[in-house]
Amino acid sequence: MAHDPALAARLAGVRRRIAGAAPDPGAVRLVAVTKGFGVDVVREALAAGLVDVGESYVQELVAKATEIDADLAAAGPAAPVPRWHAIGRLQRNKVRKAAPFVTLWHSVDRLSLGAEIARWAPGAAVLVQVNTSGEPSKAGCTQAMAPALVDGLADLGLDVQGLMTIAPAGPPEVARPAFHAARELRDRLGVSELSMGMTGDLEVALAEGATIVRVGSGLFGP
């Protein structure tokens, strides 16, 4: 697929933002969030060099990943291979369908979900989703529950790489306390990855230590 000049320009802008805000820009993984878009957007992302692709809904992830796998089979070994990130709230009964495709599960917030992932994807890489804002509408375990959940997931044989959080809606600075709390918890737990920050609050998340940022509209538009 030919490169999309509009995507290339937006991607350059996002990378400038990362370079300006992250203490170590080279250590930041940019996940291109393609939820709500068709598979052609995934193809455009791959052509632009964006191999980390995030999906919130298992049905969309599986459908797109299946099409991209067919592309790869036709294109041969030189084609870019996506790393699929499951970033949305997960139901246990959907894990089996997504397991063959997912590289990193971002939203593991309870042991029963981890057990289902371990059943269908032994040794899978996971992040524990923590609700650091305390909002009832947000998914994620509490900060107090996080240490036991990290230990429990490790006991299941999962590779617990870090934490994920979603900040409150509003101006970027509103997000800072939630991001700061996630960083402090990450450091106390001795894990490395911190998935937080989206298009609107990228700079604050990076200043607070994000290692993974999830960007959709900043790359692909609304």
Coordinates of C-alpha atoms in Angstrom, one line a residue:
M1 CA 0.0 0.0 0.0
A2 CA 1.2 3.5 -0.8
H3 CA 2.1 5.8 2.0
D4 CA -0.7 8.1 3.1
P5 CA 0.8 11.7 3.2
A6 CA -1.8 12.9 5.7
L7 CA -0.9 10.0 8.1
A8 CA 2.8 10.7 7.6
A9 CA 2.3 14.3 8.6
R10 CA 0.3 13.5 11.7
L11 CA 2.7 10.8 12.7
A12 CA 5.6 13.2 12.4
G13 CA 3.7 15.6 14.6
V14 CA 3.1 12.9 17.2
R15 CA 6.7 11.9 17.2
R16 CA 7.8 15.5 17.7
R17 CA 5.5 15.7 20.7
I18 CA 7.0 12.5 22.1
A19 CA 10.5 13.8 21.5
G20 CA 9.7 17.1 23.3
A21 CA 8.1 15.5 26.3
A22 CA 9.7 12.1 27.0
P23 CA 12.9 11.9 29.1
D24 CA 14.0 9.1 26.8
P25 CA 12.0 9.2 23.5
G26 CA 13.7 6.1 22.1
A27 CA 12.2 4.1 25.0
V28 CA 8.6 5.1 24.2
R29 CA 6.4 2.7 22.3
L30 CA 3.7 4.3 20.2
V31 CA 0.6 2.2 19.9
A32 CA -1.6 3.2 16.9
V33 CA -5.2 2.8 18.1
T34 CA -7.3 1.8 15.1
K35 CA -10.6 1.0 16.8
G36 CA -13.6 2.1 14.8
F37 CA -11.6 2.3 11.6
G38 CA -11.5 -0.2 8.8
V39 CA -8.7 -2.6 8.0
D40 CA -7.3 -0.2 5.4
V41 CA -6.2 2.1 8.2
V42 CA -4.2 -0.7 9.7
R43 CA -2.6 -1.3 6.4
E44 CA -1.8 2.4 6.2
A45 CA -0.3 2.4 9.7
L46 CA 1.9 -0.6 8.8
A47 CA 3.1 1.1 5.7
A48 CA 4.0 4.1 7.8
G49 CA 6.1 2.0 10.1
L50 CA 3.5 1.7 12.9
V51 CA 3.7 -1.9 13.8
D52 CA 2.1 -1.6 17.3
V53 CA -1.6 -1.6 16.7
G54 CA -4.2 -1.2 19.4
E55 CA -7.8 -2.4 19.4
S56 CA -10.5 -2.1 22.1
Y57 CA -13.0 -4.6 20.8
V58 CA -12.1 -8.3 20.3
Q59 CA -14.4 -8.7 17.4
E60 CA -12.7 -5.9 15.5
L61 CA -9.2 -7.1 16.5
V62 CA -9.9 -10.6 15.3
A63 CA -11.4 -9.5 12.0
K64 CA -8.6 -7.1 11.2
A65 CA -5.8 -9.4 12.3
T66 CA -7.3 -12.2 10.1
E67 CA -7.2 -10.0 7.1
I68 CA -3.7 -8.7 7.8
D69 CA -2.5 -12.3 8.2
A70 CA -3.9 -13.0 4.7
D71 CA -2.0 -10.0 3.4
L72 CA 1.2 -11.2 5.0
A73 CA 0.8 -14.7 3.5
A74 CA 0.5 -13.1 0.1
A75 CA 3.2 -10.5 0.5
G76 CA 6.0 -12.7 1.9
P77 CA 8.6 -12.3 4.6
A78 CA 9.5 -8.6 3.8
A79 CA 6.0 -7.3 4.8
P80 CA 5.8 -5.5 8.2
V81 CA 4.2 -7.7 10.9
P82 CA 1.9 -6.0 13.4
R83 CA 2.0 -6.4 17.1
W84 CA -1.6 -6.4 18.3
H85 CA -2.4 -4.8 21.6
A86 CA -5.7 -5.5 23.3
I87 CA -6.4 -2.2 25.1
G88 CA -10.1 -2.3 25.9
R89 CA -12.2 -3.7 28.7
L90 CA -12.1 -7.5 28.3
Q91 CA -14.7 -10.1 28.9
R92 CA -13.4 -13.6 29.8
N93 CA -15.5 -15.3 27.1
K94 CA -13.8 -13.2 24.4
V95 CA -10.2 -14.2 25.3
R96 CA -10.1 -17.4 23.4
K97 CA -10.8 -15.7 20.1
A98 CA -8.2 -13.0 20.6
A99 CA -5.5 -15.1 22.1
P100 CA -3.9 -16.3 18.8
F101 CA -3.2 -12.6 17.8
V102 CA -2.5 -10.5 20.9
T103 CA 1.0 -9.5 21.7
L104 CA 0.3 -7.5 24.8
W105 CA -2.9 -7.5 26.9
H106 CA -3.2 -4.0 28.5
S107 CA -6.4 -4.3 30.6
V108 CA -6.0 -7.2 33.0
D109 CA -7.8 -6.0 36.1
R110 CA -8.8 -9.3 37.9
L111 CA -7.3 -12.7 38.5
S112 CA -10.1 -14.6 36.8
L113 CA -9.4 -12.8 33.5
G114 CA -5.7 -13.5 33.9
A115 CA -6.5 -17.2 34.4
E116 CA -8.4 -17.2 31.1
I117 CA -5.5 -15.6 29.3
A118 CA -3.1 -18.1 30.8
R119 CA -5.4 -20.9 29.6
W120 CA -5.4 -19.8 26.0
A121 CA -2.1 -18.0 25.8
P122 CA 0.3 -19.5 28.3
G123 CA 3.1 -17.1 29.3
A124 CA 1.4 -14.1 27.6
A125 CA 2.7 -10.6 28.2
V126 CA 0.1 -8.6 30.3
L127 CA -0.3 -5.2 32.0
V128 CA -2.4 -4.8 35.1
Q129 CA -5.0 -2.1 34.6
V130 CA -5.2 0.1 37.7
N131 CA -7.9 2.7 38.4
T132 CA -5.7 5.5 39.7
S133 CA -8.3 8.2 39.4
G134 CA -10.8 6.5 41.6
E135 CA -13.7 7.1 39.2
P136 CA -16.5 4.5 39.4
S137 CA -16.9 4.6 35.7
K138 CA -13.3 3.5 35.0
A139 CA -12.2 -0.1 34.8
G140 CA -9.2 -1.3 36.7
C141 CA -8.3 -2.7 40.1
T142 CA -7.6 -0.4 43.0
Q143 CA -4.1 0.6 43.9
A144 CA -4.3 -1.4 47.0
M145 CA -5.3 -4.6 45.1
A146 CA -2.5 -4.2 42.5
P147 CA 0.4 -5.9 44.3
A148 CA -1.6 -9.1 45.0
L149 CA -2.9 -9.1 41.4
V150 CA 0.6 -8.8 40.0
D151 CA 1.8 -11.7 42.2
G152 CA -1.3 -13.8 41.3
L153 CA -0.8 -13.3 37.5
A154 CA 2.8 -14.2 37.8
D155 CA 1.9 -17.3 39.7
L156 CA -0.3 -18.2 36.7
G157 CA 2.8 -18.1 34.5
L158 CA 2.0 -14.8 32.8
D159 CA 4.7 -12.2 32.0
V160 CA 3.5 -9.2 34.0
Q161 CA 5.4 -6.4 32.3
G162 CA 3.8 -3.3 34.0
L163 CA 0.7 -1.3 34.5
M164 CA -1.9 0.5 32.5
T165 CA -4.2 3.4 33.5
I166 CA -6.7 5.8 32.0
A167 CA -6.8 9.3 33.2
P168 CA -9.9 11.4 33.9
A169 CA -11.4 13.4 31.0
G170 CA -10.6 17.1 30.8
P171 CA -7.6 19.3 30.3
P172 CA -4.2 17.6 30.2
E173 CA -3.2 18.7 33.7
V174 CA -6.3 17.0 35.2
A175 CA -4.6 13.7 34.2
R176 CA -1.4 14.4 36.1
P177 CA -2.4 13.0 39.6
A178 CA -3.6 9.7 38.1
F179 CA -0.5 9.4 36.0
H180 CA 1.8 10.2 38.9
A181 CA 0.1 7.6 41.1
A182 CA 0.5 5.0 38.4
R183 CA 4.2 5.8 38.1
E184 CA 4.8 5.6 41.8
L185 CA 2.9 2.2 42.0
R186 CA 4.9 0.9 39.0
D187 CA 8.1 1.8 40.7
R188 CA 7.1 0.2 44.0
L189 CA 6.1 -3.0 42.3
G190 CA 9.4 -3.3 40.3
V191 CA 7.8 -3.7 36.9
S192 CA 9.0 -1.7 33.9
E193 CA 6.2 -0.8 31.5
L194 CA 3.6 2.0 32.0
S195 CA 0.9 2.3 29.4
M196 CA -0.8 5.7 29.8
G197 CA -1.5 8.8 27.8
M198 CA -3.5 9.3 24.7
T199 CA -3.8 12.1 22.0
G200 CA -5.0 14.8 24.4
D201 CA -2.7 14.1 27.4
L202 CA 0.4 12.7 25.8
E203 CA 2.9 15.2 27.2
V204 CA 1.8 14.9 30.8
A205 CA 1.8 11.1 30.6
L206 CA 5.3 11.1 29.2
A207 CA 6.6 13.6 31.8
E208 CA 5.2 11.2 34.4
G209 CA 7.0 8.2 33.0
A210 CA 4.8 6.6 30.4
T211 CA 6.7 4.0 28.3
I212 CA 3.7 3.1 26.1
V213 CA 1.3 5.7 24.7
R214 CA -2.0 4.9 22.9
V215 CA -2.8 7.4 20.1
G216 CA -5.8 7.2 17.8
S217 CA -7.3 10.5 16.7
G218 CA -3.9 12.2 16.7
L219 CA -2.8 9.8 13.9
F220 CA -6.0 9.0 12.1
G221 CA -8.4 11.8 12.8
P222 CA -11.7 11.6 14.7

